[in-house]
Amino acid sequence: MSESVEFQIEDQEFRLKPDHELRFEVENKNETVVLELKTGLAEIFGTELVKSKPYKFYFGAKIAVFTWQGCSLRLLGKKGISYISKETPMMSYLNCHASLEQLRTKSEEEKVRGPITMVVGPTDVGKSTLCRILLNYSTRMNDLGRRPIYVDLSPGQGQISVPGTIGAVMVERPAEVDASFSQAAPLVYHFGHTKIGINSTLYNILISHMAEVIHQQMDENPRINYPGLIINTFGWIKGKGYQHLTHIALAFEVDVILVLDEERLYNKLVRDMPGFVKVVLLPKRRGVVQRRNKFKLEGREARIREFFYGSPRNVLHPHTCLVRFSDIKVYRILAPPIPNALMSLDTQKTDFKPKLEGVTPGLNMMHHVLALSFSTTVEEDVVRNSVAGFVCVTNVDTSQQMLTLLSPQPKPLPETIYHMSDVQFIDNNA
């Protein structure tokens, strides 16, 4: 009885006028908020809602339901703040989509590469949300058969894989309202840190190599060549962070840069980018607030947990594997021997070969995430090879010389090289 009082159920109905938005957050752990479209048409970040279908949202969700024509909604559950906003940037975002569609049509007519778009801005202005909207709008036009590529270059988020990685995935259909894009066969590279500045040279190497691989795939496949790329970036926009952004723009040969809520960054990019690059300043969504560090850490932990255990709507069952110390080869990718401060990012060699340091299995590996490389020998270019998968060390038995690994698949695990990540995950189910 006390629990039912603590989580008192709320049942509200909202009527939205055209071009209005309902915003709400789920602030209580172990609580679910259910959203239902009763009448009219509405969407969440570019994904259309199905009428009378209940959508469930869990702790940490920050949702904005937008309608172009008007609608009525039902919201059931113990939520945080919920309100209707009359001011949204959706018209600006729709105009961006329309402009990109014109570029895609032109690319298809001229048989050339489609628009490569990069979204930039400071932390917590809605970069990931804008990427999601543009990708959803593009793939909703399925009659054109377009398959844009989503590139996530923020290792702190791990939207495509786990934190500490960068990745890309072909988007074939709009994302589910309460889930991310389908992540079948993503291209993932292991960085090993959530902060780029820890190993800037390695990050640049991975960016340049990823851009080369993606461009090659685009040249070979018209279905992804004409739609182009949507590139999500990090919130580090000053000093070396800005240099990283310009390196990304040059490596991927971007055509369009969308700047969210940062006029100074916009003017710097207009000054520094080649004349053919279109730089556009866009407003951020009102109501977007800066996330606390604790919330970011909880988000990273939730992302890793979802990788192994799935989500409430798609439960996964990982395996526990025992591995002898002698049967596993673990390495850590070191920072360059030359201090990064002595070299500008523009002059750093992307053909620099990072040094691998062997890691002796032991208690130092406890709770660390390990990346499995497709390489089978250290002599191969293990850094530039994409990731085969991830495991997490949940127990270390020094007396028996055994590691306990949390793995998405059962034994036997692939005989590959393992990279030790700085990212840690405490498995409460272990």
Coordinates of N, CA, C and O in Angstrom, one line a residue, residues 151-325:
V151 N 26.3 8.7 -38.5 CA 27.6 8.6 -37.9 C 27.7 9.3 -36.6 O 27.3 10.5 -36.5
D152 N 28.0 8.6 -35.5 CA 28.1 9.1 -34.2 C 29.5 9.2 -33.7 O 30.2 8.1 -33.5
L153 N 30.1 10.4 -33.6 CA 31.5 10.6 -33.3 C 31.7 11.0 -31.8 O 32.8 11.5 -31.5
S154 N 30.7 10.9 -31.0 CA 30.9 11.3 -29.6 C 31.1 10.0 -28.7 O 30.1 9.3 -28.4
P155 N 32.3 9.7 -28.3 CA 32.6 8.5 -27.5 C 32.0 8.5 -26.1 O 31.9 7.5 -25.5
G156 N 31.6 9.7 -25.7 CA 30.9 9.8 -24.4 C 29.5 9.2 -24.3 O 29.0 8.9 -23.3
Q157 N 28.9 9.1 -25.5 CA 27.5 8.7 -25.5 C 27.3 7.3 -25.9 O 26.6 6.5 -25.2
G158 N 28.0 6.8 -26.9 CA 27.9 5.4 -27.4 C 26.5 5.1 -27.9 O 25.9 4.1 -27.5
Q159 N 25.9 6.0 -28.7 CA 24.6 5.8 -29.2 C 24.5 4.6 -30.1 O 23.4 3.9 -30.2
I160 N 25.5 4.3 -30.9 CA 25.5 3.2 -31.8 C 26.0 1.9 -31.2 O 25.5 0.8 -31.5
S161 N 26.9 2.0 -30.3 CA 27.4 0.8 -29.6 C 27.5 1.1 -28.1 O 26.4 1.4 -27.5
V162 N 28.6 1.1 -27.5 CA 28.8 1.4 -26.1 C 29.7 2.6 -25.9 O 30.4 3.0 -26.8
P163 N 29.6 3.3 -24.8 CA 30.5 4.4 -24.5 C 32.0 4.0 -24.7 O 32.4 2.9 -24.4
G164 N 32.8 5.0 -25.2 CA 34.2 4.7 -25.5 C 34.4 4.3 -27.0 O 35.5 3.9 -27.4
T165 N 33.3 4.4 -27.8 CA 33.5 4.0 -29.2 C 32.9 5.1 -30.1 O 32.2 6.0 -29.6
I166 N 33.2 5.0 -31.4 CA 32.6 5.8 -32.4 C 32.0 4.8 -33.4 O 32.6 3.7 -33.6
G167 N 31.0 5.2 -34.1 CA 30.4 4.2 -35.0 C 29.5 4.8 -36.1 O 29.2 6.0 -36.1
A168 N 29.1 4.0 -37.0 CA 28.2 4.4 -38.1 C 27.2 3.2 -38.4 O 27.6 2.1 -38.2
V169 N 26.0 3.6 -38.9 CA 25.0 2.6 -39.2 C 24.2 3.1 -40.3 O 23.8 4.3 -40.4
M170 N 23.8 2.2 -41.2 CA 22.9 2.6 -42.3 C 21.4 2.6 -41.7 O 21.0 1.6 -41.1
V171 N 20.7 3.6 -42.0 CA 19.3 3.8 -41.4 C 18.3 3.4 -42.5 O 18.2 4.2 -43.5
E172 N 17.6 2.3 -42.4 CA 16.7 1.9 -43.4 C 15.3 2.3 -43.1 O 14.4 2.4 -44.0
R173 N 14.9 2.6 -41.9 CA 13.5 2.9 -41.5 C 13.6 3.9 -40.3 O 14.6 3.9 -39.6
P174 N 12.5 4.6 -40.1 CA 12.5 5.5 -38.9 C 12.6 4.7 -37.6 O 12.3 3.5 -37.5
A175 N 13.2 5.4 -36.6 CA 13.4 4.7 -35.3 C 12.1 4.5 -34.7 O 11.1 5.3 -34.9
E176 N 12.0 3.4 -33.9 CA 10.8 3.3 -33.0 C 10.7 4.4 -32.0 O 11.7 5.0 -31.6
V177 N 9.5 4.8 -31.7 CA 9.3 5.9 -30.8 C 10.0 5.7 -29.5 O 10.7 6.7 -29.0
D178 N 10.0 4.5 -28.9 CA 10.7 4.3 -27.6 C 12.0 3.5 -27.7 O 12.3 2.8 -26.8
A179 N 12.6 3.6 -28.9 CA 13.9 2.9 -29.1 C 14.8 3.7 -30.1 O 14.4 4.7 -30.6
S180 N 16.0 3.2 -30.3 CA 16.9 3.8 -31.2 C 16.8 3.2 -32.6 O 15.9 2.3 -32.8
F181 N 17.6 3.7 -33.5 CA 17.5 3.1 -34.8 C 18.0 1.6 -34.8 O 18.8 1.2 -33.9
S182 N 17.5 0.9 -35.8 CA 18.0 -0.5 -35.9 C 19.5 -0.5 -36.1 O 20.0 0.2 -37.0
Q183 N 20.2 -1.4 -35.3 CA 21.6 -1.3 -35.4 C 22.2 -2.6 -35.9 O 23.2 -3.2 -35.4
A184 N 21.6 -3.1 -37.0 CA 22.1 -4.3 -37.6 C 23.4 -4.0 -38.4 O 23.5 -3.0 -39.1
A185 N 24.5 -4.8 -38.1 CA 25.7 -4.6 -38.8 C 26.3 -3.2 -38.7 O 26.6 -2.6 -39.8
P186 N 26.5 -2.6 -37.5 CA 27.1 -1.3 -37.5 C 28.6 -1.4 -37.7 O 29.2 -2.4 -37.5
L187 N 29.2 -0.3 -38.1 CA 30.6 -0.1 -38.2 C 31.1 0.6 -36.9 O 30.8 1.8 -36.7
V188 N 31.9 -0.1 -36.1 CA 32.2 0.5 -34.8 C 33.8 0.4 -34.6 O 34.4 -0.6 -34.9
Y189 N 34.3 1.5 -34.1 CA 35.7 1.5 -33.8 C 35.9 1.8 -32.3 O 35.2 2.7 -31.7
H190 N 36.9 1.2 -31.7 CA 37.1 1.3 -30.3 C 38.1 2.4 -30.0 O 39.3 2.4 -30.5
F191 N 37.7 3.4 -29.3 CA 38.6 4.5 -28.8 C 39.1 4.2 -27.4 O 40.2 4.5 -27.1
G192 N 38.2 3.7 -26.5 CA 38.6 3.3 -25.2 C 38.5 4.3 -24.1 O 38.7 4.0 -23.0
H193 N 38.0 5.5 -24.5 CA 37.9 6.6 -23.5 C 36.6 7.3 -23.8 O 36.1 7.3 -24.9
T194 N 36.0 8.0 -22.8 CA 34.8 8.8 -23.0 C 35.2 10.3 -23.3 O 34.3 11.0 -23.7
K195 N 36.5 10.6 -23.1 CA 36.9 12.0 -23.3 C 38.0 12.0 -24.4 O 39.0 11.3 -24.3
I196 N 37.8 12.8 -25.5 CA 38.6 12.8 -26.6 C 40.0 13.2 -26.3 O 41.0 12.7 -26.8
G197 N 40.2 14.2 -25.4 CA 41.5 14.8 -25.1 C 42.5 13.8 -24.5 O 43.7 14.1 -24.5
I198 N 42.0 12.7 -24.0 CA 42.9 11.7 -23.4 C 43.9 11.1 -24.5 O 45.1 10.8 -24.2
N199 N 43.4 11.0 -25.7 CA 44.3 10.5 -26.8 C 43.8 11.1 -28.1 O 43.2 10.4 -28.9
S200 N 44.1 12.4 -28.3 CA 43.7 13.1 -29.5 C 44.2 12.5 -30.8 O 43.4 12.5 -31.8
T201 N 45.4 12.1 -30.8 CA 46.0 11.5 -32.0 C 45.3 10.3 -32.4 O 44.9 10.1 -33.6
L202 N 45.0 9.4 -31.5 CA 44.3 8.1 -31.8 C 42.9 8.5 -32.3 O 42.4 7.9 -33.3
Y203 N 42.2 9.5 -31.7 CA 40.9 9.9 -32.2 C 40.9 10.3 -33.6 O 40.1 10.0 -34.5
N204 N 41.9 11.2 -34.0 CA 42.1 11.6 -35.3 C 42.3 10.5 -36.3 O 41.8 10.5 -37.4
I205 N 43.1 9.5 -35.9 CA 43.4 8.4 -36.7 C 42.1 7.6 -37.0 O 41.8 7.3 -38.2
L206 N 41.3 7.4 -36.0 CA 40.1 6.7 -36.2 C 39.1 7.4 -37.1 O 38.4 6.9 -37.9
I207 N 39.0 8.8 -36.9 CA 38.2 9.6 -37.7 C 38.5 9.5 -39.2 O 37.7 9.3 -40.1
S208 N 39.8 9.7 -39.5 CA 40.3 9.6 -40.9 C 40.0 8.3 -41.5 O 39.6 8.2 -42.7
H209 N 40.3 7.2 -40.7 CA 40.1 5.9 -41.3 C 38.6 5.6 -41.5 O 38.2 5.0 -42.5
M210 N 37.8 6.0 -40.5 CA 36.4 5.7 -40.7 C 35.8 6.5 -41.9 O 35.0 5.9 -42.7
A211 N 36.2 7.7 -42.1 CA 35.8 8.5 -43.2 C 36.2 7.8 -44.5 O 35.4 7.7 -45.5
E212 N 37.4 7.3 -44.6 CA 37.8 6.6 -45.8 C 37.0 5.4 -46.1 O 36.6 5.1 -47.2
V213 N 36.7 4.6 -45.0 CA 35.9 3.4 -45.2 C 34.5 3.7 -45.7 O 34.0 3.1 -46.6
I214 N 33.9 4.7 -45.0 CA 32.5 5.1 -45.4 C 32.4 5.6 -46.8 O 31.5 5.3 -47.6
H215 N 33.4 6.4 -47.2 CA 33.4 7.0 -48.5 C 33.5 5.8 -49.6 O 32.9 5.9 -50.6
Q216 N 34.3 4.9 -49.3 CA 34.5 3.7 -50.2 C 33.2 2.9 -50.3 O 32.8 2.6 -51.4
Q217 N 32.5 2.7 -49.2 CA 31.2 2.0 -49.2 C 30.2 2.8 -50.0 O 29.4 2.3 -50.7
M218 N 30.2 4.2 -49.8 CA 29.2 5.0 -50.6 C 29.5 4.9 -52.1 O 28.5 4.9 -52.9
D219 N 30.8 4.9 -52.4 CA 31.1 4.8 -53.9 C 30.6 3.5 -54.5 O 30.3 3.5 -55.7
E220 N 30.5 2.5 -53.7 CA 30.2 1.2 -54.2 C 28.7 0.9 -54.1 O 28.2 -0.1 -54.7
N221 N 27.9 1.7 -53.4 CA 26.5 1.4 -53.2 C 25.6 2.7 -53.4 O 25.6 3.6 -52.5
P222 N 24.9 2.8 -54.5 CA 24.1 4.0 -54.8 C 23.0 4.3 -53.7 O 22.7 5.4 -53.5
R223 N 22.5 3.2 -53.1 CA 21.5 3.4 -52.1 C 21.9 4.2 -50.9 O 21.0 4.9 -50.3
I224 N 23.2 4.2 -50.6 CA 23.6 5.0 -49.5 C 24.5 6.2 -50.0 O 24.7 7.1 -49.2
N225 N 24.8 6.2 -51.2 CA 25.7 7.2 -51.8 C 24.9 8.5 -51.9 O 25.3 9.6 -51.5
Y226 N 23.7 8.4 -52.5 CA 22.9 9.6 -52.8 C 22.3 10.2 -51.5 O 22.2 11.5 -51.4
P227 N 21.8 9.4 -50.5 CA 21.2 10.1 -49.3 C 22.3 10.8 -48.5 O 21.9 11.7 -47.7
G228 N 23.5 10.3 -48.5 CA 24.6 11.0 -47.8 C 24.7 10.6 -46.3 O 24.1 9.6 -45.9
L229 N 25.3 11.4 -45.5 CA 25.5 11.2 -44.1 C 24.9 12.2 -43.2 O 24.8 13.4 -43.6
I230 N 24.5 11.8 -42.0 CA 24.2 12.7 -40.9 C 25.2 12.4 -39.8 O 25.2 11.3 -39.2
I231 N 26.1 13.4 -39.5 CA 27.2 13.2 -38.5 C 26.9 13.9 -37.2 O 26.7 15.1 -37.2
N232 N 26.8 13.2 -36.1 CA 26.6 13.7 -34.8 C 28.0 13.9 -34.1 O 28.9 13.0 -34.2
T233 N 28.2 15.0 -33.4 CA 29.5 15.3 -32.8 C 29.3 15.5 -31.3 O 28.3 15.4 -30.8
F234 N 30.4 15.9 -30.7 CA 30.5 16.1 -29.3 C 30.3 17.5 -28.9 O 30.2 18.4 -29.8
G235 N 30.3 17.8 -27.6 CA 30.0 19.2 -27.1 C 31.3 20.0 -26.8 O 31.2 21.1 -26.3
W236 N 32.4 19.5 -27.1 CA 33.7 20.2 -26.9 C 34.0 21.0 -28.1 O 34.5 20.6 -29.1
I237 N 33.7 22.3 -28.0 CA 33.8 23.2 -29.2 C 34.9 24.3 -29.1 O 35.1 25.1 -30.0
K238 N 35.6 24.3 -28.0 CA 36.7 25.3 -27.8 C 38.1 24.7 -27.9 O 38.2 23.5 -27.5
G239 N 39.1 25.5 -28.2 CA 40.4 25.0 -28.2 C 40.6 23.8 -29.1 O 40.3 23.8 -30.3
K240 N 41.2 22.8 -28.6 CA 41.4 21.5 -29.3 C 40.1 20.9 -29.8 O 40.1 20.2 -30.8
G241 N 39.1 21.1 -29.0 CA 37.8 20.6 -29.4 C 37.4 21.1 -30.8 O 36.9 20.4 -31.7
Y242 N 37.6 22.4 -31.0 CA 37.3 23.1 -32.3 C 38.1 22.5 -33.4 O 37.7 22.3 -34.5
Q243 N 39.4 22.3 -33.0 CA 40.3 21.7 -34.0 C 39.9 20.3 -34.4 O 40.0 19.9 -35.6
H244 N 39.4 19.5 -33.5 CA 38.8 18.2 -33.8 C 37.6 18.4 -34.8 O 37.5 17.5 -35.7
L245 N 36.8 19.3 -34.5 CA 35.6 19.5 -35.4 C 36.0 19.8 -36.8 O 35.5 19.3 -37.8
T246 N 37.0 20.7 -37.0 CA 37.5 21.0 -38.3 C 38.2 19.8 -39.0 O 38.1 19.6 -40.2
H247 N 38.9 19.0 -38.2 CA 39.4 17.7 -38.7 C 38.4 16.8 -39.2 O 38.5 16.2 -40.3
I248 N 37.3 16.7 -38.5 CA 36.1 15.8 -38.9 C 35.6 16.4 -40.2 O 35.3 15.6 -41.2
A249 N 35.4 17.7 -40.3 CA 34.8 18.3 -41.5 C 35.7 18.0 -42.7 O 35.1 17.7 -43.8
L250 N 37.0 18.1 -42.6 CA 37.9 17.9 -43.7 C 37.9 16.4 -44.0 O 38.0 16.0 -45.2
A251 N 38.0 15.5 -43.0 CA 38.1 14.1 -43.3 C 36.9 13.6 -44.0 O 37.0 12.8 -44.9
F252 N 35.7 14.0 -43.6 CA 34.5 13.5 -44.2 C 34.0 14.3 -45.4 O 33.0 14.0 -46.0
E253 N 34.7 15.4 -45.6 CA 34.4 16.3 -46.8 C 33.0 16.7 -46.7 O 32.2 16.6 -47.6
V254 N 32.6 17.4 -45.6 CA 31.3 17.8 -45.3 C 30.8 18.9 -46.3 O 31.6 19.7 -46.8
D255 N 29.5 18.9 -46.6 CA 29.0 19.9 -47.4 C 28.1 20.9 -46.6 O 28.0 22.1 -47.0
V256 N 27.5 20.4 -45.5 CA 26.6 21.3 -44.7 C 27.0 21.1 -43.2 O 27.2 20.0 -42.8
I257 N 27.1 22.2 -42.5 CA 27.3 22.2 -41.1 C 26.2 22.9 -40.4 O 25.9 24.1 -40.7
L258 N 25.5 22.2 -39.6 CA 24.3 22.8 -38.8 C 24.8 23.1 -37.4 O 25.2 22.2 -36.7
V259 N 24.8 24.4 -37.0 CA 25.3 24.8 -35.8 C 24.1 25.1 -34.9 O 23.3 26.0 -35.2
L260 N 24.1 24.5 -33.7 CA 22.9 24.7 -32.8 C 23.3 25.7 -31.7 O 24.3 25.4 -30.9
D261 N 22.6 26.8 -31.7 CA 22.6 27.7 -30.5 C 24.0 28.2 -30.1 O 24.3 28.3 -28.9
E262 N 24.9 28.5 -31.1 CA 26.2 29.0 -30.7 C 26.7 29.9 -31.8 O 27.3 29.4 -32.8
E263 N 26.4 31.2 -31.7 CA 26.7 32.1 -32.8 C 28.2 32.3 -33.0 O 28.7 32.4 -34.1
R264 N 29.0 32.2 -31.9 CA 30.5 32.4 -32.0 C 31.1 31.2 -32.8 O 31.9 31.4 -33.7
L265 N 30.6 30.0 -32.5 CA 31.1 28.8 -33.3 C 30.7 28.9 -34.7 O 31.4 28.6 -35.6
Y266 N 29.5 29.4 -35.0 CA 29.0 29.6 -36.3 C 29.9 30.5 -37.1 O 30.3 30.2 -38.3
N267 N 30.3 31.6 -36.5 CA 31.1 32.6 -37.2 C 32.5 32.1 -37.5 O 33.1 32.4 -38.5
K268 N 33.0 31.3 -36.5 CA 34.4 30.7 -36.7 C 34.4 29.7 -37.9 O 35.3 29.7 -38.7
L269 N 33.3 28.9 -37.9 CA 33.2 27.9 -39.0 C 33.0 28.6 -40.4 O 33.6 28.1 -41.4
V270 N 32.2 29.7 -40.4 CA 32.1 30.4 -41.7 C 33.4 30.9 -42.1 O 33.8 30.9 -43.3
R271 N 34.2 31.4 -41.2 CA 35.6 31.9 -41.5 C 36.5 30.8 -42.0 O 37.3 31.0 -42.9
D272 N 36.5 29.7 -41.3 CA 37.5 28.7 -41.5 C 37.2 27.6 -42.5 O 38.1 26.9 -43.1
M273 N 35.9 27.4 -42.8 CA 35.6 26.3 -43.8 C 35.7 26.8 -45.2 O 35.6 28.0 -45.5
P274 N 36.0 25.8 -46.1 CA 36.0 26.2 -47.6 C 34.7 26.8 -48.0 O 33.6 26.6 -47.4
G275 N 34.7 27.6 -49.1 CA 33.6 28.4 -49.5 C 32.4 27.5 -49.9 O 31.2 28.0 -49.8
F276 N 32.6 26.3 -50.3 CA 31.5 25.4 -50.8 C 30.8 24.8 -49.6 O 29.7 24.2 -49.8
V277 N 31.3 24.9 -48.4 CA 30.6 24.3 -47.2 C 29.5 25.3 -46.8 O 29.8 26.5 -46.4
K278 N 28.3 24.9 -46.7 CA 27.2 25.7 -46.2 C 27.1 25.6 -44.7 O 26.9 24.5 -44.2
V279 N 27.3 26.7 -44.0 CA 27.2 26.7 -42.5 C 25.9 27.4 -42.1 O 25.6 28.5 -42.5
V280 N 25.0 26.7 -41.3 CA 23.7 27.2 -41.0 C 23.6 27.3 -39.5 O 23.9 26.3 -38.8
L281 N 23.1 28.4 -39.0 CA 22.8 28.5 -37.5 C 21.4 28.2 -37.2 O 20.5 28.8 -37.8
L282 N 21.2 27.3 -36.3 CA 19.8 26.9 -36.0 C 19.5 27.1 -34.5 O 20.5 27.0 -33.6
P283 N 18.3 27.4 -34.1 CA 18.0 27.5 -32.7 C 17.9 26.1 -32.0 O 17.5 25.1 -32.7
K284 N 18.2 26.1 -30.7 CA 18.0 24.8 -30.0 C 16.5 24.7 -29.5 O 15.8 25.7 -29.5
R285 N 16.1 23.5 -29.2 CA 14.8 23.3 -28.7 C 14.6 23.9 -27.3 O 15.5 23.7 -26.4
R286 N 13.6 24.8 -27.0 CA 13.4 25.3 -25.7 C 13.1 24.2 -24.7 O 12.5 23.2 -25.1
G287 N 13.6 24.4 -23.5 CA 13.4 23.3 -22.5 C 14.5 22.4 -22.4 O 14.5 21.6 -21.5
V288 N 15.5 22.4 -23.3 CA 16.7 21.6 -23.2 C 17.5 22.1 -22.1 O 17.9 23.3 -22.1
V289 N 17.9 21.3 -21.1 CA 18.6 21.7 -20.0 C 19.9 21.0 -19.9 O 20.1 19.9 -20.5
Q290 N 20.9 21.5 -19.3 CA 22.2 20.9 -19.1 C 22.1 19.7 -18.1 O 21.6 19.8 -17.0
R291 N 22.6 18.5 -18.6 CA 22.5 17.3 -17.8 C 23.6 17.3 -16.7 O 24.8 17.7 -17.0
R292 N 23.3 16.9 -15.5 CA 24.3 16.8 -14.5 C 25.2 15.7 -14.8 O 24.9 14.7 -15.5
N293 N 26.5 15.7 -14.2 CA 27.4 14.7 -14.5 C 26.9 13.3 -14.0 O 27.1 12.3 -14.6
K294 N 26.2 13.3 -12.9 CA 25.6 12.1 -12.3 C 24.7 11.5 -13.3 O 24.6 10.3 -13.6
F295 N 23.8 12.3 -14.0 CA 22.9 11.9 -15.0 C 23.6 11.3 -16.2 O 23.2 10.2 -16.7
K296 N 24.7 11.9 -16.6 CA 25.5 11.4 -17.7 C 26.1 10.0 -17.4 O 26.1 9.1 -18.2
L297 N 26.6 9.9 -16.2 CA 27.2 8.6 -15.8 C 26.1 7.5 -15.8 O 26.4 6.4 -16.2
E298 N 25.0 7.9 -15.2 CA 23.9 6.9 -15.2 C 23.4 6.5 -16.6 O 23.1 5.4 -16.9
G299 N 23.5 7.5 -17.5 CA 23.1 7.3 -18.9 C 24.1 6.3 -19.6 O 23.7 5.4 -20.3
R300 N 25.4 6.5 -19.3 CA 26.4 5.6 -19.9 C 26.3 4.2 -19.3 O 26.4 3.2 -20.1
E301 N 26.0 4.1 -18.0 CA 25.8 2.8 -17.4 C 24.6 2.1 -18.0 O 24.6 0.9 -18.3
A302 N 23.5 2.9 -18.2 CA 22.3 2.3 -18.8 C 22.5 1.8 -20.2 O 22.0 0.8 -20.7
R303 N 23.4 2.6 -21.0 CA 23.7 2.2 -22.4 C 24.4 0.8 -22.4 O 24.2 0.0 -23.3
I304 N 25.4 0.6 -21.5 CA 26.1 -0.6 -21.5 C 25.2 -1.7 -21.0 O 25.2 -2.8 -21.6
R305 N 24.4 -1.5 -20.0 CA 23.4 -2.5 -19.5 C 22.5 -2.9 -20.7 O 22.2 -4.1 -20.8
E306 N 22.1 -1.9 -21.5 CA 21.2 -2.2 -22.6 C 21.9 -3.1 -23.6 O 21.3 -4.0 -24.3
F307 N 23.2 -2.9 -23.8 CA 24.0 -3.7 -24.8 C 24.0 -5.1 -24.4 O 23.8 -6.0 -25.2
F308 N 24.1 -5.4 -23.1 CA 24.2 -6.8 -22.6 C 22.8 -7.4 -22.3 O 22.5 -8.5 -22.7
Y309 N 21.9 -6.6 -21.7 CA 20.6 -7.1 -21.2 C 19.4 -6.7 -22.0 O 18.3 -7.2 -21.8
G310 N 19.6 -5.8 -23.0 CA 18.5 -5.3 -23.8 C 17.7 -4.2 -23.0 O 18.1 -3.8 -21.9
S311 N 16.5 -3.9 -23.6 CA 15.6 -2.9 -23.0 C 14.4 -3.6 -22.5 O 14.2 -4.8 -22.8
P312 N 13.5 -2.9 -21.8 CA 12.3 -3.5 -21.4 C 11.4 -4.1 -22.5 O 10.7 -5.0 -22.3
R313 N 11.5 -3.5 -23.7 CA 10.8 -3.9 -24.8 C 11.5 -5.0 -25.6 O 10.9 -5.6 -26.5
N314 N 12.8 -5.2 -25.4 CA 13.6 -6.2 -26.1 C 14.6 -6.8 -25.2 O 15.8 -6.4 -25.2
V315 N 14.2 -7.7 -24.3 CA 15.1 -8.3 -23.3 C 16.1 -9.3 -23.9 O 15.7 -10.1 -24.7
L316 N 17.3 -9.1 -23.5 CA 18.4 -10.0 -24.0 C 18.9 -10.8 -22.8 O 18.7 -10.5 -21.6
H317 N 19.5 -12.0 -23.1 CA 20.0 -12.9 -22.0 C 21.5 -13.2 -22.3 O 21.8 -14.1 -23.0
P318 N 22.4 -12.4 -21.7 CA 23.8 -12.6 -21.9 C 24.3 -13.8 -21.2 O 23.6 -14.5 -20.4
H319 N 25.5 -14.2 -21.5 CA 26.1 -15.4 -21.0 C 27.3 -15.1 -20.1 O 28.0 -14.0 -20.2
T320 N 27.6 -16.0 -19.2 CA 28.8 -15.9 -18.3 C 29.8 -16.9 -18.8 O 29.6 -18.1 -18.9
C321 N 31.0 -16.4 -19.1 CA 32.1 -17.2 -19.7 C 33.3 -17.2 -18.8 O 33.8 -16.1 -18.3
L322 N 33.9 -18.4 -18.4 CA 35.1 -18.4 -17.7 C 36.3 -18.6 -18.7 O 36.3 -19.5 -19.6
V323 N 37.3 -17.7 -18.5 CA 38.5 -17.7 -19.4 C 39.7 -17.7 -18.6 O 39.9 -17.0 -17.6
R324 N 40.7 -18.6 -19.0 CA 42.0 -18.6 -18.3 C 42.8 -17.4 -18.7 O 42.7 -16.9 -19.8
F325 N 43.6 -17.0 -17.7 CA 44.5 -15.8 -18.0 C 45.4 -16.1 -19.2 O 45.6 -15.3 -20.1

